[in-house]
């Protein structure tokens, strides 16, 4: 079951932080980078975030989470992370299905590192279309995706 996470509560912010560290360490390896901004987020950053967090718990552990921001007619998937222990169990797919029906936003957007082939495959499987590529200020090449809900 997918539950909203109260990231303003320190114990939950710490759980989100731990999950992000575990998951984004793998993405940093895939991208071949050591300086990866998502790994620099602190527990305080999560406590003070204006975004929303939803998660899936397994055996009392936060197995996966999604961070979203609601823009005008657009749901921005800021982060979608799965703990490596729970890779390839369909958890990310459950979160994407949840987001497709989350609200009445017309569009979903997301971006990932260009070498994160599992994430790219997942977004394409769910009907996301590549809209652009860019290299961020840290030198990390990113791919942006977009999906209009009518394309379900």
C-alpha positions as a printed NumPy array, in Angstrom:
array([[  0.   ,   0.   ,   0.   ],
       [  1.219,   3.481,  -0.873],
       [  1.142,   5.948,   1.99 ],
       [  1.808,   9.655,   2.304],
       [  4.964,  10.266,   4.324],
       [  5.041,  13.147,   6.787],
       [  8.549,  14.343,   5.949],
       [  8.208,  17.194,   8.465],
       [  8.569,  14.535,  11.198],
       [ 12.276,  13.905,  11.835],
       [ 12.048,  10.117,  12.047],
       [ 10.368,   9.974,   8.624],
       [ 12.753,  12.516,   7.125],
       [ 15.606,  10.288,   8.343],
       [ 14.018,   7.227,   6.714],
       [ 13.611,   9.105,   3.42 ],
       [ 17.206,  10.304,   3.656],
       [ 18.462,   6.738,   4.207],
       [ 16.468,   5.435,   1.263],
       [ 17.731,   8.228,  -1.002],
       [ 21.323,   7.494,   0.033],
       [ 20.973,   3.787,  -0.773],
       [ 19.176,   4.28 ,  -4.086],
       [ 21.079,   7.278,  -5.431],
       [ 24.415,   5.628,  -4.62 ],
       [ 23.501,   3.063,  -7.271],
       [ 22.525,   5.744,  -9.795],
       [ 25.792,   7.6  ,  -9.144],
       [ 27.641,   4.362,  -9.959],
       [ 25.614,   3.927, -13.163],
       [ 26.47 ,   7.477, -14.183],
       [ 30.107,   7.094, -13.211],
       [ 30.075,  10.154, -10.957],
       [ 31.237,  10.758,  -7.415],
       [ 29.763,  14.236,  -7.001],
       [ 26.02 ,  13.549,  -7.239],
       [ 23.66 ,  16.278,  -5.925],
       [ 20.884,  13.946,  -4.687],
       [ 23.405,  12.365,  -2.311],
       [ 24.114,  15.766,  -0.78 ],
       [ 20.585,  16.238,   0.54 ],
       [ 20.501,  16.272,   4.325],
       [ 17.774,  15.185,   6.706],
       [ 17.084,  18.896,   7.273],
       [ 16.579,  19.327,   3.516],
       [ 13.842,  16.7  ,   3.644],
       [ 12.297,  18.216,   6.785],
       [ 12.045,  21.606,   5.068],
       [ 11.004,  20.424,   1.618],
       [  7.895,  21.901,  -0.018],
       [  7.364,  18.739,  -2.053],
       [  5.169,  15.749,  -1.202],
       [  6.427,  12.247,  -0.446],
       [  4.661,   8.9  ,  -0.799],
       [  6.162,   5.554,   0.033],
       [  5.831,   1.808,   0.077],
       [  6.839,  -0.025,   3.233],
       [  7.993,  -3.644,   3.27 ],
       [  8.713,  -5.506,   6.476],
       [  8.677,  -2.213,   8.385],
       [ 11.283,  -0.671,   6.043],
       [ 10.744,   2.193,   3.617],
       [ 11.314,   0.193,   0.431],
       [ 10.505,   2.917,  -2.097],
       [  9.38 ,   6.51 ,  -2.268],
       [  8.349,   9.116,  -4.749],
       [  8.767,  12.856,  -4.319],
       [  6.383,  15.046,  -6.291],
       [  5.723,  18.688,  -6.907],
       [  2.373,  19.878,  -8.202],
       [  2.731,  22.535, -10.875],
       [  0.035,  24.077, -13.051],
       [ -1.63 ,  21.079, -14.776],
       [  1.621,  19.127, -14.339],
       [  2.822,  16.605, -11.794],
       [  6.605,  16.774, -11.528],
       [  8.189,  13.526, -10.358],
       [ 11.169,  15.026,  -8.553],
       [ 12.491,  11.663,  -7.363],
       [ 11.461,   8.042,  -7.589],
       [ 13.706,   5.777,  -5.534],
       [ 13.712,   2.105,  -4.61 ],
       [ 16.012,   0.566,  -2.035],
       [ 18.451,  -1.79 ,  -3.808],
       [ 17.184,  -4.687,  -1.665],
       [ 13.815,  -4.272,  -3.408],
       [ 14.962,  -3.736,  -7.013],
       [ 13.104,  -5.614,  -9.738],
       [ 10.012,  -6.314,  -7.635],
       [  7.622,  -3.993,  -9.484],
       [  7.593,  -1.362,  -6.745],
       [  8.532,   1.55 ,  -9.018],
       [  5.752,   0.489, -11.382],
       [  3.247,   0.636,  -8.516],
       [  4.376,   4.171,  -7.709],
       [  4.02 ,   5.258, -11.344],
       [  0.515,   3.765, -11.539],
       [ -0.351,   5.651,  -8.36 ],
       [  0.928,   8.906,  -9.875],
       [ -0.995,   8.425, -13.108],
       [ -4.189,   8.549, -11.041],
       [ -3.003,  10.961,  -8.362],
       [ -4.843,  14.1  ,  -9.418],
       [ -6.265,  15.832, -12.472],
       [ -2.905,  17.058, -13.778],
       [ -2.766,  16.672, -17.544],
       [  0.954,  15.949, -17.686],
       [  3.609,  14.   , -15.815],
       [  7.268,  15.006, -16.127],
       [ 10.436,  13.347, -14.892],
       [ 14.145,  13.319, -15.606],
       [ 16.952,  10.877, -14.957],
       [ 20.613,  10.413, -15.692],
       [ 21.377,   9.408, -19.288],
       [ 23.046,   6.142, -18.186],
       [ 20.281,   5.078, -15.807],
       [ 18.993,   2.462, -18.221],
       [ 16.594,   0.779, -15.749],
       [ 14.804,   4.093, -15.102],
       [ 14.767,   5.009, -18.791],
       [ 13.268,   1.618, -19.682],
       [ 10.622,   1.994, -16.968],
       [  9.552,   5.462, -18.103],
       [  9.374,   4.369, -21.739],
       [  7.352,   1.287, -20.733],
       [  4.866,   3.639, -19.065],
       [  4.497,   5.758, -22.196],
       [  6.782,   8.632, -21.286],
       [  8.39 ,  10.328, -24.277],
       [ 11.831,  11.869, -24.258],
       [ 11.568,  15.628, -24.607],
       [ 15.142,  16.806, -24.194],
       [ 18.633,  16.146, -22.932],
       [ 20.946,  18.514, -21.14 ],
       [ 24.08 ,  18.553, -19.048],
       [ 23.625,  20.109, -15.622],
       [ 26.112,  22.433, -13.938],
       [ 27.797,  19.434, -12.305],
       [ 28.481,  17.876, -15.702],
       [ 25.834,  15.15 , -15.392],
       [ 23.958,  14.396, -18.6  ],
       [ 20.195,  14.182, -17.999],
       [ 17.22 ,  13.001, -20.052],
       [ 13.806,  14.634, -19.612],
       [ 10.549,  12.762, -20.176],
       [  6.93 ,  13.826, -20.45 ],
       [  3.639,  11.993, -20.559],
       [  0.193,  13.372, -21.062],
       [ -2.37 ,  11.345, -19.164],
       [ -4.433,  10.924, -22.3  ],
       [ -1.588,   8.714, -23.601],
       [ -2.307,   6.021, -20.993]])
